Coordinates of C-alpha atoms and ligand atoms in Angstrom, one line a residue:
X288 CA 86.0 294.6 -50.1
X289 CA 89.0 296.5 -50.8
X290 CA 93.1 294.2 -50.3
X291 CA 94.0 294.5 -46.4
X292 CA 97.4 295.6 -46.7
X293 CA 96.5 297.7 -43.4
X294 CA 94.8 296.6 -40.4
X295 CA 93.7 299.5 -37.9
X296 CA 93.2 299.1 -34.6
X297 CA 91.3 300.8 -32.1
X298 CA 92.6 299.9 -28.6
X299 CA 95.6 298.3 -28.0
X300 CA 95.2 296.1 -24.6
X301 CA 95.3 292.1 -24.6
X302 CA 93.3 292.1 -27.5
X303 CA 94.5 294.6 -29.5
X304 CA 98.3 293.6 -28.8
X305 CA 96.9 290.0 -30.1
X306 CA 95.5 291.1 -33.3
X307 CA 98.8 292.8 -34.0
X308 CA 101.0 290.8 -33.4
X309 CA 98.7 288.0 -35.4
X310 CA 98.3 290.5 -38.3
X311 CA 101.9 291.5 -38.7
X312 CA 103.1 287.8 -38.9
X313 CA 101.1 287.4 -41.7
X314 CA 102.7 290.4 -43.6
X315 CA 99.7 293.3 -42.8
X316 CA 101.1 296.2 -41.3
X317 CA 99.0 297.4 -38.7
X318 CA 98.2 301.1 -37.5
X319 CA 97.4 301.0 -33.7
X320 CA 95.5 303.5 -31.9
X321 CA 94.6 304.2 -27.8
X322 CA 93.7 306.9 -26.2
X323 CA 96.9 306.5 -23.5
X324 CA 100.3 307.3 -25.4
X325 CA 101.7 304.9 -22.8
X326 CA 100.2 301.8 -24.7
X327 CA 102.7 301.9 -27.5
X328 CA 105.5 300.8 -25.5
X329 CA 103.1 298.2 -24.3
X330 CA 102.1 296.9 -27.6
X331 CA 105.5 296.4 -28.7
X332 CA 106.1 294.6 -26.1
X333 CA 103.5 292.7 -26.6
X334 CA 104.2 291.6 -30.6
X335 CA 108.3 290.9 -29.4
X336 CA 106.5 288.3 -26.4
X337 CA 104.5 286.9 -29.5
X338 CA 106.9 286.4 -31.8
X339 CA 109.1 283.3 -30.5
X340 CA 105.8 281.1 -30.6
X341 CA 104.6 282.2 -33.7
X342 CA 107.9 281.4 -35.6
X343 CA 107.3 277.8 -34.5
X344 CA 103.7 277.5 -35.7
X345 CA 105.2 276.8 -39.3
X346 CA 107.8 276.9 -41.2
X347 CA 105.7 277.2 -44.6
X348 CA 107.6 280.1 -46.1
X349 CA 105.6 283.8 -44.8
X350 CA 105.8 287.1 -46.9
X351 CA 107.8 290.0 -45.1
X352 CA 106.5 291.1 -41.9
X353 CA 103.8 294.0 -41.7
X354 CA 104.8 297.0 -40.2
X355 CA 103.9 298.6 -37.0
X356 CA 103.1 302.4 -36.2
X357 CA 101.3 303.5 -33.3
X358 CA 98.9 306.9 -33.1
X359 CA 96.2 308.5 -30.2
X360 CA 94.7 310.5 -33.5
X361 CA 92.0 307.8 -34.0
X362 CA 91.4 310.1 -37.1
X363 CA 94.6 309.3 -38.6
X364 CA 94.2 305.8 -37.9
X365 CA 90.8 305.5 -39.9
X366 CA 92.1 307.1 -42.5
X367 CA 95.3 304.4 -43.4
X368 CA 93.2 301.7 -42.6
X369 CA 91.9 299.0 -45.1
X370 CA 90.1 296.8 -42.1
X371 CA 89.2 298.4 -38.6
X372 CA 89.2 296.1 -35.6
X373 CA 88.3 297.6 -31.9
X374 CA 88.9 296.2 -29.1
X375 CA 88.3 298.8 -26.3
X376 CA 86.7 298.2 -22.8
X377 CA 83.6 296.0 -22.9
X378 CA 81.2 299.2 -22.6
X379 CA 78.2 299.1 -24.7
X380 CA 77.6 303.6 -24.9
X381 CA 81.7 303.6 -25.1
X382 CA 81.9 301.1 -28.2
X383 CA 78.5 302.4 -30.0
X384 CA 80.2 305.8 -29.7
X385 CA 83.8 305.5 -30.7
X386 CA 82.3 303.3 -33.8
X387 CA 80.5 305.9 -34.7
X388 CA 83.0 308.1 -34.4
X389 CA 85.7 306.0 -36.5
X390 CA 82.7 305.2 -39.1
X391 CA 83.1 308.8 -40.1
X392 CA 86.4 309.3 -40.7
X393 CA 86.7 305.4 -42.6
X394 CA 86.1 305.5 -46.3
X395 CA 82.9 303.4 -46.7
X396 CA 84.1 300.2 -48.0
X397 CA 86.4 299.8 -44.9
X398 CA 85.1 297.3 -42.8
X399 CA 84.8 297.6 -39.5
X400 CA 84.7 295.3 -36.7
X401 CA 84.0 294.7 -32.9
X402 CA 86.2 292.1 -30.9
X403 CA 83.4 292.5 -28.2
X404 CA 83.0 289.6 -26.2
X405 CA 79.0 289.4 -25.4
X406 CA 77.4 292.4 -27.2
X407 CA 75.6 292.4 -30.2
X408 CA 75.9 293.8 -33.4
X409 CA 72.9 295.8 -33.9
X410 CA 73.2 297.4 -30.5
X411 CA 76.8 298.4 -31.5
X412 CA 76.2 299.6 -35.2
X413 CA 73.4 301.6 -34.5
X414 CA 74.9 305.0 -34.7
X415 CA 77.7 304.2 -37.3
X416 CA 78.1 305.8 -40.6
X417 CA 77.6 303.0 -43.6
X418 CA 76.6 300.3 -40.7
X419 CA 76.2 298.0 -43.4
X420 CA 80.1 297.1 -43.4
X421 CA 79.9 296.6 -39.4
X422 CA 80.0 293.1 -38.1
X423 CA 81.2 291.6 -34.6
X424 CA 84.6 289.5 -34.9
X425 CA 85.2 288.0 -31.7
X426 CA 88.8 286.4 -31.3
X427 CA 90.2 284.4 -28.3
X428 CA 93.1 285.6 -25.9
X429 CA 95.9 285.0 -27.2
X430 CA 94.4 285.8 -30.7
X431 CA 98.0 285.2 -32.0
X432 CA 97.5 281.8 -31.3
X433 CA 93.7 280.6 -31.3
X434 CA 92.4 280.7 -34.5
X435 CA 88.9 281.4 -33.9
X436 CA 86.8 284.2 -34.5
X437 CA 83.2 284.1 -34.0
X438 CA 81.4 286.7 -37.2
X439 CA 78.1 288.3 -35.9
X440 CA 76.4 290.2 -38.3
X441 CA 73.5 292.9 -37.0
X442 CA 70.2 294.1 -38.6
X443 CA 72.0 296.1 -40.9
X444 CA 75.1 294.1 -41.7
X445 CA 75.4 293.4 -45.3
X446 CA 75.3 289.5 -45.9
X447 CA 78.9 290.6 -48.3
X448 CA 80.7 292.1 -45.1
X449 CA 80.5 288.6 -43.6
X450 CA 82.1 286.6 -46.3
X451 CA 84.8 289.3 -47.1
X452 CA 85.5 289.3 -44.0
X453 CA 85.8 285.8 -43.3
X454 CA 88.3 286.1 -46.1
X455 CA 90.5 288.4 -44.3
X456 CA 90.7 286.5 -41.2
X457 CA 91.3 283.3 -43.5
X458 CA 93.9 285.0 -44.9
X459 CA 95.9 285.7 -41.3
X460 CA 95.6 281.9 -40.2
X461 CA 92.1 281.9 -38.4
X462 CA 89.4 280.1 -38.4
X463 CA 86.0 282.1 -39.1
X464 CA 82.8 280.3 -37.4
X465 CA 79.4 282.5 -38.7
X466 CA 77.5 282.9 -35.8
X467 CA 74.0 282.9 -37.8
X468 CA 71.8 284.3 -35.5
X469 CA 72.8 287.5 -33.0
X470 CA 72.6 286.2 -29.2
X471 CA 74.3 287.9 -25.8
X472 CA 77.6 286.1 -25.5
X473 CA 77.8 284.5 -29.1
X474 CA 78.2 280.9 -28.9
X475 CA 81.7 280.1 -27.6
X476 CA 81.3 282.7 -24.6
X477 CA 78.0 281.3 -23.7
X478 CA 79.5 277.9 -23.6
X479 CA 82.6 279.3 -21.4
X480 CA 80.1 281.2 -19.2
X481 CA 78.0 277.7 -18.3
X482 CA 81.1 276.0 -17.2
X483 CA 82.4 279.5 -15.5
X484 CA 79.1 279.8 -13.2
X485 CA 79.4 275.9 -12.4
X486 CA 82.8 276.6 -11.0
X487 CA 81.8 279.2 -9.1
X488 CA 79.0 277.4 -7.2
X489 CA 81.6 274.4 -6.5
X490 CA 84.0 276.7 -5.2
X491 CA 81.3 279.1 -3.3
X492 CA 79.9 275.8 -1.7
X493 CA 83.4 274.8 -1.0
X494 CA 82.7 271.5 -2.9
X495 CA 86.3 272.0 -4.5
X496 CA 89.0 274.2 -4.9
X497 CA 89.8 276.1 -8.2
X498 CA 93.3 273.8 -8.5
X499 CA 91.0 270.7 -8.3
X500 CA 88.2 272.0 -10.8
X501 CA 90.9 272.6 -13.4
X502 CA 92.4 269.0 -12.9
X503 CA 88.6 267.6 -13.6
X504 CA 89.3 269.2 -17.2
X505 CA 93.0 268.9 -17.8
X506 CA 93.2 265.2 -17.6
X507 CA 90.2 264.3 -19.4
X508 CA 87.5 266.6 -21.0
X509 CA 89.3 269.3 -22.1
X510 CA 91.8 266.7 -24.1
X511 CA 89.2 265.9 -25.6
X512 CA 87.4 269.4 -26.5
X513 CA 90.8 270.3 -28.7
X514 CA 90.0 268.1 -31.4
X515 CA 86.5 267.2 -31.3
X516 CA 84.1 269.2 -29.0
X517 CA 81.5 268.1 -26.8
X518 CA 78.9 267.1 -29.3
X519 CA 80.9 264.5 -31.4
X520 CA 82.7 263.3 -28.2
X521 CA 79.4 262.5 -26.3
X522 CA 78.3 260.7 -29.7
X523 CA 81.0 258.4 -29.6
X524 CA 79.9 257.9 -25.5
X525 CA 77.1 256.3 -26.7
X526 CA 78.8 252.9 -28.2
X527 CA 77.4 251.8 -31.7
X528 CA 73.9 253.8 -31.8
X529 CA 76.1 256.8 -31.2
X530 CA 74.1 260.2 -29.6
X531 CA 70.8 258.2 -29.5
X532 CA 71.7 255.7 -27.3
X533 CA 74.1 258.6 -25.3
X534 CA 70.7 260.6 -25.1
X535 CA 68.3 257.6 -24.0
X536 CA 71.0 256.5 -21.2
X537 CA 72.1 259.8 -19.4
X538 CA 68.8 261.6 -20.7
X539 CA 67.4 261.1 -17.0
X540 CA 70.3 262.8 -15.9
X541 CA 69.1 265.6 -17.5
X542 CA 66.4 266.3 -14.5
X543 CA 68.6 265.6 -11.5
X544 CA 70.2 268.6 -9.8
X545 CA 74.1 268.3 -11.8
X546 CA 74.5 272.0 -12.8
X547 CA 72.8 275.0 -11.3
X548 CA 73.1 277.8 -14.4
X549 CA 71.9 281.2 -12.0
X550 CA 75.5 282.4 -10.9
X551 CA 76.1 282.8 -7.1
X552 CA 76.6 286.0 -6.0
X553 CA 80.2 287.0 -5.8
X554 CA 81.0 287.7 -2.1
X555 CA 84.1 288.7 -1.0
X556 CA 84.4 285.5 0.5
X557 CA 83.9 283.6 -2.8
X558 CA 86.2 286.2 -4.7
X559 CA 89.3 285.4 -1.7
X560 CA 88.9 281.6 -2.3
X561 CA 89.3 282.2 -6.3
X562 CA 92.4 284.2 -6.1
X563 CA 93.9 282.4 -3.7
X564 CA 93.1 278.7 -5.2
X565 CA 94.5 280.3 -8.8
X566 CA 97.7 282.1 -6.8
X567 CA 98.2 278.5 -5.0
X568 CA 98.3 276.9 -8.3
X569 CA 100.3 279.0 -10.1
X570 CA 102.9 278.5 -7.4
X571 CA 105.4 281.4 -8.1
X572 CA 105.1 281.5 -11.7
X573 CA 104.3 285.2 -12.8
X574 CA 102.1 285.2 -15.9
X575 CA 104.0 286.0 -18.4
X576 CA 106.2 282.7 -17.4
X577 CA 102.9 281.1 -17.7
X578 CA 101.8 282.9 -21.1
X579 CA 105.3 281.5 -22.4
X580 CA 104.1 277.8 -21.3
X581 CA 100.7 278.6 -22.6
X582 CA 101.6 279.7 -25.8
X583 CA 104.4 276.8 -26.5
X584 CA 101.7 274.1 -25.7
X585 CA 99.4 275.7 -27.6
X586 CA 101.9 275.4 -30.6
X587 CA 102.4 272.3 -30.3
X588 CA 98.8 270.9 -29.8
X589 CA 98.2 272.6 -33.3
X590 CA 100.9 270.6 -34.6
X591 CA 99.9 267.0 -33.6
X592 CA 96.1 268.0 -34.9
X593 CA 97.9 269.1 -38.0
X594 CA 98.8 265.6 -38.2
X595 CA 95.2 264.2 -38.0
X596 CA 93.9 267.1 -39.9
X597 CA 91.1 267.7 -37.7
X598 CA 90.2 271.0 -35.4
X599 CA 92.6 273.9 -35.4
X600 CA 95.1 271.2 -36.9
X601 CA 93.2 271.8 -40.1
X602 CA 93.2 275.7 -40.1
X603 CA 97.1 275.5 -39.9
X604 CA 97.2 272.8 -42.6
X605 CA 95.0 274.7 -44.9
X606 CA 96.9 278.5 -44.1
X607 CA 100.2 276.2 -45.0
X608 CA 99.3 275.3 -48.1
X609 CA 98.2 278.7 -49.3
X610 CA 101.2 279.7 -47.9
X611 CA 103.6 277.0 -49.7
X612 CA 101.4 277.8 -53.1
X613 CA 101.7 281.6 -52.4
X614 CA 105.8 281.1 -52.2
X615 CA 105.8 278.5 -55.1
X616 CA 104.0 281.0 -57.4
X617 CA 105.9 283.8 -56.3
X618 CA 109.3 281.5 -57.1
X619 CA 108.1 280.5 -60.4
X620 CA 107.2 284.2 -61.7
X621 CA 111.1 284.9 -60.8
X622 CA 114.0 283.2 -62.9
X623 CA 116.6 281.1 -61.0
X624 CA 119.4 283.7 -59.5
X625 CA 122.1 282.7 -61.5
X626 CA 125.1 281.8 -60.3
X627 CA 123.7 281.7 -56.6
X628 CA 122.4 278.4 -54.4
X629 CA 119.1 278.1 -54.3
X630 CA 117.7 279.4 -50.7
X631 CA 115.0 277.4 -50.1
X632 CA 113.5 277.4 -46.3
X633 CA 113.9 279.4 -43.3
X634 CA 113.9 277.8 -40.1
X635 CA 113.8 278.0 -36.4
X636 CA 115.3 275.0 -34.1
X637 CA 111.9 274.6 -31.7
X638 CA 112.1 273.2 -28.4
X639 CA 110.9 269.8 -29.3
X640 CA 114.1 269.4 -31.9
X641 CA 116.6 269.3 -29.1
X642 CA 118.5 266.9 -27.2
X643 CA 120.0 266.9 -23.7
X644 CA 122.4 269.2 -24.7
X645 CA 119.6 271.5 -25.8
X646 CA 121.6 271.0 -29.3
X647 CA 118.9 270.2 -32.6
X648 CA 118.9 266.6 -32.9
X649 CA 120.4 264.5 -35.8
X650 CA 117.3 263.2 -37.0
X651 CA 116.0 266.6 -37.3
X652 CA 118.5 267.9 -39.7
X653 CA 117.1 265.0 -41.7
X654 CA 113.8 266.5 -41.5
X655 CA 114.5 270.1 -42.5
X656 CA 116.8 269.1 -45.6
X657 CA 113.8 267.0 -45.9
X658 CA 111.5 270.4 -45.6
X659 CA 113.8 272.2 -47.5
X660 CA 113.3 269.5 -50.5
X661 CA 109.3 270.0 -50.2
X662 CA 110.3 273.0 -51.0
X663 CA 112.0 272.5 -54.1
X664 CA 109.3 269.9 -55.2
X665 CA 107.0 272.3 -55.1
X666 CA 108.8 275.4 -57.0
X667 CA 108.9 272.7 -59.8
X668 CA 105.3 271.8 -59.6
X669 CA 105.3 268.4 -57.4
X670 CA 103.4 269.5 -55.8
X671 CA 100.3 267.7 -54.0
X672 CA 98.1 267.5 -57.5
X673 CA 100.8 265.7 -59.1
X674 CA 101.3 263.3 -56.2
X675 CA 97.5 262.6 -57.0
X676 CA 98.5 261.2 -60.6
X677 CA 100.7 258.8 -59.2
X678 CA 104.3 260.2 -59.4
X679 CA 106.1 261.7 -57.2
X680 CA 110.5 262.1 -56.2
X681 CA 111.7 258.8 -53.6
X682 CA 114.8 259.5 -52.2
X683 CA 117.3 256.4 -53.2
X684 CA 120.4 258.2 -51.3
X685 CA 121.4 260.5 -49.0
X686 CA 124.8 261.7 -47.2
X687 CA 124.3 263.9 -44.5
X688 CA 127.2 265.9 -42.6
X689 CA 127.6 267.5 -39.6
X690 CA 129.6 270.5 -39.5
X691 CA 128.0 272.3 -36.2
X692 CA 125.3 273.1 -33.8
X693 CA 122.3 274.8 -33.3
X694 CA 120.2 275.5 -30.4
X695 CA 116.8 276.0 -29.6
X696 CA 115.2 279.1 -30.8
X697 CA 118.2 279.6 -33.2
X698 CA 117.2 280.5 -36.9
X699 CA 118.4 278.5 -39.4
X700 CA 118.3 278.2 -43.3
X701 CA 118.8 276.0 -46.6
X702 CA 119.8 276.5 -50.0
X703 CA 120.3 273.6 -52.6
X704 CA 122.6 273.1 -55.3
X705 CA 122.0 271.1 -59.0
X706 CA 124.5 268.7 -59.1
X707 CA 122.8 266.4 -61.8
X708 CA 119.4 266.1 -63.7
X709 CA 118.3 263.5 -65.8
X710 CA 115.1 262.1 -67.2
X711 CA 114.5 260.0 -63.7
X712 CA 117.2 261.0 -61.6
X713 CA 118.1 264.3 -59.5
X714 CA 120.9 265.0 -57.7
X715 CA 121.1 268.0 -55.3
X716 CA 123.7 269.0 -52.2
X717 CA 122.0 271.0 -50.3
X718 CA 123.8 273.3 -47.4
X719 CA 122.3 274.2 -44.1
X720 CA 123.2 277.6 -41.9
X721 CA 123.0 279.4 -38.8
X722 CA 121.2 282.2 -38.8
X723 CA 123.2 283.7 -36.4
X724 CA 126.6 283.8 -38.1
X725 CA 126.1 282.8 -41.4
X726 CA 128.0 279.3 -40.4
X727 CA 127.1 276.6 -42.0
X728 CA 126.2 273.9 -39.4
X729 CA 125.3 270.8 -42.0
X730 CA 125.2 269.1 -45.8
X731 CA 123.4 266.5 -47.5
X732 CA 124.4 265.3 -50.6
X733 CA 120.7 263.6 -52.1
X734 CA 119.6 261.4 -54.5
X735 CA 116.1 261.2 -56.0
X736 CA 114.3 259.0 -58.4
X737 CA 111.4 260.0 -60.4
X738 CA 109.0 257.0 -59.7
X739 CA 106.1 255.8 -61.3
X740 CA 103.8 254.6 -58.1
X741 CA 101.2 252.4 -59.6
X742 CA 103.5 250.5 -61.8
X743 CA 106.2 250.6 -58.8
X744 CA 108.9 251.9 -61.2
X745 CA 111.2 254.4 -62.0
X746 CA 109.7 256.7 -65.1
X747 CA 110.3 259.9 -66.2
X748 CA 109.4 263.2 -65.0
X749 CA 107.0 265.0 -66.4
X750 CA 108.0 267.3 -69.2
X751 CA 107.4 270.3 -67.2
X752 CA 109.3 269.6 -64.4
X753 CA 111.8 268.5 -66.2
X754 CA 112.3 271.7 -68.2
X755 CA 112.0 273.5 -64.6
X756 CA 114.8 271.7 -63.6
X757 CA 117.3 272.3 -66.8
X758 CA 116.3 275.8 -65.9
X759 CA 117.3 275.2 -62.3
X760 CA 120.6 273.5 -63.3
X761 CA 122.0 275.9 -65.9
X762 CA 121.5 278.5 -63.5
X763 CA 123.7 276.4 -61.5
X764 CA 126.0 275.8 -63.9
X765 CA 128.5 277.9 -62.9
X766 CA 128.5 277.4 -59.4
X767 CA 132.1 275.7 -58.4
X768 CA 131.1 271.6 -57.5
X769 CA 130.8 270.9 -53.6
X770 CA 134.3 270.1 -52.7
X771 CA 132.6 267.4 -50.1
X772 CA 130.4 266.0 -53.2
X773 CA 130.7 262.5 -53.7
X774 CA 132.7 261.8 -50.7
X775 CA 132.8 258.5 -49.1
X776 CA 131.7 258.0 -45.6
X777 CA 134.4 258.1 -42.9
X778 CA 137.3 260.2 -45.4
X779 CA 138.8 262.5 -43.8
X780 CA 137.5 265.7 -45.4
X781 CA 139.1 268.2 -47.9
X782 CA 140.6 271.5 -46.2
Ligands
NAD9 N1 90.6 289.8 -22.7 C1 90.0 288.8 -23.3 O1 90.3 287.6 -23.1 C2 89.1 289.0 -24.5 C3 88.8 288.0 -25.4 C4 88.0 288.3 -26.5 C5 87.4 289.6 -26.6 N2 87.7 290.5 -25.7 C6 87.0 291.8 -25.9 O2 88.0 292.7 -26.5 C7 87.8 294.1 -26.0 C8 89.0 294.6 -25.4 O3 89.4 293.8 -24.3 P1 90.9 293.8 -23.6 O4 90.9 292.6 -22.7 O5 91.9 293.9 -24.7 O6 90.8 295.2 -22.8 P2 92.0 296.1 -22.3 O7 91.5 296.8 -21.1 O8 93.2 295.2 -22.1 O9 92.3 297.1 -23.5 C9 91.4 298.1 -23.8 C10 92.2 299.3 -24.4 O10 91.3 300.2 -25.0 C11 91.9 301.5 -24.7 N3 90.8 302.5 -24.8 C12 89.8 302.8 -23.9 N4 89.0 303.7 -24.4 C13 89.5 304.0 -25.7 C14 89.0 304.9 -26.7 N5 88.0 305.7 -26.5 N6 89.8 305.0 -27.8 C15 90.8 304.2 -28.0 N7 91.3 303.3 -27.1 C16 90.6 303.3 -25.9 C17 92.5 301.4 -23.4 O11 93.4 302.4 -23.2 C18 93.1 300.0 -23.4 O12 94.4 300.1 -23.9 C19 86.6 294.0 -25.1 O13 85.4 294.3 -25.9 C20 86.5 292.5 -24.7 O14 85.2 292.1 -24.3 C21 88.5 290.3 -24.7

């Protein structure tokens, strides 16, 4: 498959808006196309409401934003595009037809695929020109944020469009799950459906209302699902002997009447009680406050299963390493800027960092000098394989002073300054700023020891390292000393 420094899109709703915004983070521009002029406003919009969660996914450094142009020539579209993605209206004649129609005007090694949500790939590629590069990717609303995407190759789907594919998506953040064999619905929507029609009985039977159907998975199941899913959880309900002993004690249960899978019709009746239970619950929010909540929980769920590695926690970890390795190789292919700081991460306060005064907390300066220091650790190659031999940087000292506040949502940045290398020891003073006004807000003036962990010692840094950082410091050379550097706690500082 050919780079995807282009992602075209055909249809710009919900689905559409996600994929852009998603793609554009990542640093693909992105051609949209609709048939309603009126949708470019709308998908602008849509990226700009993305945007303040996405910053706080991670703060691994990202290439430059992708660019965003907006078209009703479908044509034009086809013809800029590396990757093709459509997402219009869930009509099977509508989407076999406008595929075809794009597959004509696509040069033949653009792939193209279907977020559809249910139908399936041969019934959608069938009139396409070069249907072997056709699969189905379905994403989840908001795609920005969920990193899955189901692949569904067809009959004629080439087994190569699914891996490079897969790629692709890999490469924006996501999580690809090959869907092996083509059913209605996929897997995931199949899943969703089950639980959908169950709800819909309880409510049409007036068991329970939507509000208390949606507490029955908020404070227990569905904290669950996040990390491990249904399968693995019910495995660990069965005690020692795990799913078989799960299966011999609730196997009975199995037969008895607990889920009826036939959906009830949807009377008006029915309909009235599902609005009105959802408007009820949503008590006065409109949705796009309740997108906002959404989207900031969703953030910071990926975080804490960062933590554990598991789930979408382990998507995020894996896209920040690339992304870490991507900047470190990029740095190391450039000499030091002589003369100049070193800038090493760009920042944004999140909402968790603050304190009452909705100022960033002092502990979290600690952690983004301590962020911006990963960073340097890696441009010099400690990095996580040379952790794995047993050496690594511990910090023996560190000064830190506060010079001014940031709030949430404010972008903020670091640069670092060589004051001293040695065989074992580095000294740096890094800076931090405001966005905003350039101001700086904090220093820290650092010590590190090159340490030795399996003979709990100081030894010297690897050669190349160290030869990375002479480079470092004669580029720094010149640079006037701190005037704070080296300054005792509690002195009154230098004007
Ligand atoms: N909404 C979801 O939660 C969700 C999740 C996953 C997948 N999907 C799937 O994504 C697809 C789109 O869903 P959506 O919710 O974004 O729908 P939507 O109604 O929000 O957007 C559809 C867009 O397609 C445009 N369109 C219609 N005909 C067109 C044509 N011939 N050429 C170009 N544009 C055209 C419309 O103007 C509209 O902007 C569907 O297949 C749906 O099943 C939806």
């Amino acid at each position: 498959m050919r780079k995807v420094k282009t992602l075209g899109l055909l249809g710009t709703g919900v689905i559409g808006g996600g994929w852009a915004a998603r793609a554009l983070h990542f640093g693909i521009d992105v051609v949209a196309a609709d048939v309603k002029p009126e949708m470019e406003e709308w998908i602008r919009g849509a990226v700009a409401n993305a945007e303040p969660a996405l910053a706080r996914l991670t703060s691994a450094p990202l290439p430059p934003k992708g660019r965003l142009s907006f078209t009703t020539d479908l044509k034009a579209m086809a013809q800029q595009a590396d990757f093709i993605q459509e997402n219009i209206p869930e009509q099977l004649a509508l989407k076999q037809r406008m595929l075809a129609e794009v597959s004509g005007h696509a040069a033949s090694d653009v792939i193209i695929a279907s977020s559809t949500s249910g139908l399936t790939p041969t019934d959608l590629q069938r009139d396409m020109v070069a249907a072997e590069r056709f699969l189905v990717a379905h994403p989840f609303n908001p795609v920005y944020l969920l990193p899955l995407v189901e692949l569904v190759g067809g009959e004629k789907t080439a087994p190569g469009t699914i891996d490079a594919a897969g790629r692709f998506f890999t490469f924006i953040g996501m999580h690809p799950l090959h869907v092996r064999r083509e059913v209605p619905g996929h897997l995931t929507d199949r899943l969703q459906e089950a639980l959908w029609r169950e709800i819909l009985h309880l409510v049409n039977d007036g068991v329970a209302t939507t509000g208390e159907l949606d507490e029955s998975i908020v404070y227990g199941p569905g904290l669950r699902w996040a990390a491990m899913g249904t399968n693995m959880i019910y495995h660990l309900a069965g005690g020692e002997s795990g799913m078989r002993h799960m299966l011999a004690q609730f196997g009975p249960c199995l037969k008895w009447p607990w889920t009826k899978l036939e959906a009830p019709e949807l009377t008006d009746t029915l309909i009235d009680r599902m609005v009105e239970g959802t408007q009820a619950q949503a008590g006065g929010r409109s949705i796009r406050e309740l997108e906002r909540l959404r989207d900031d929980y969703l953030v910071a769920i990926q975080q804490v299963l960062r933590q554990y590695d598991i789930g979408a926690g382990a998507t995020l970890r894996s896209l920040e390493t690339r992304l870490y390795q991507d900047a470190a190789a990029a740095a190391a292919a450039q000499p030091p800027p002589p003369g100049q700081p070193l800038r090493l991460l760009d920042a944004v306060v999140r909402p968790e960092w603050v304190d009452y005064n909705r100022h960033m907390s002092d502990y979290r300066y600690a952690q983004v000098f301590g962020e911006a220091i990963d960073a340097l650790f890696r441009r010099i190659g400690v990095d996580e394989a040379y952790r794995d031999t047993g050496r690594m940087y511990y910090t023996v000292e560190n000064h830190l002073t506060h010079l001014g506040e940031a709030k949430v949502g404010e972008p903020l940045y670091v640069t670092a300054q060589l004051l001293g290398v040695d065989e074992k020891r580095l000294h740096v003073y890094q800076r931090m700023f405001r966005g905003r006004d350039g101001r700086q807000i904090a220093a820290a003036e650092q010590m590190f020891l090159h340490v030795d962990t399996a003979a709990a010692k100081a030894a010297p840094a690897d050669a190349q390292v160290r030869a990375k950082l002479e480079a470092l410091r004669a580029a720094h050379a010149a640079l006037p000393p701190p005037a704070e550097a080296g300054r005792p706690v509690g002195r009154t500082r230098k004007a």
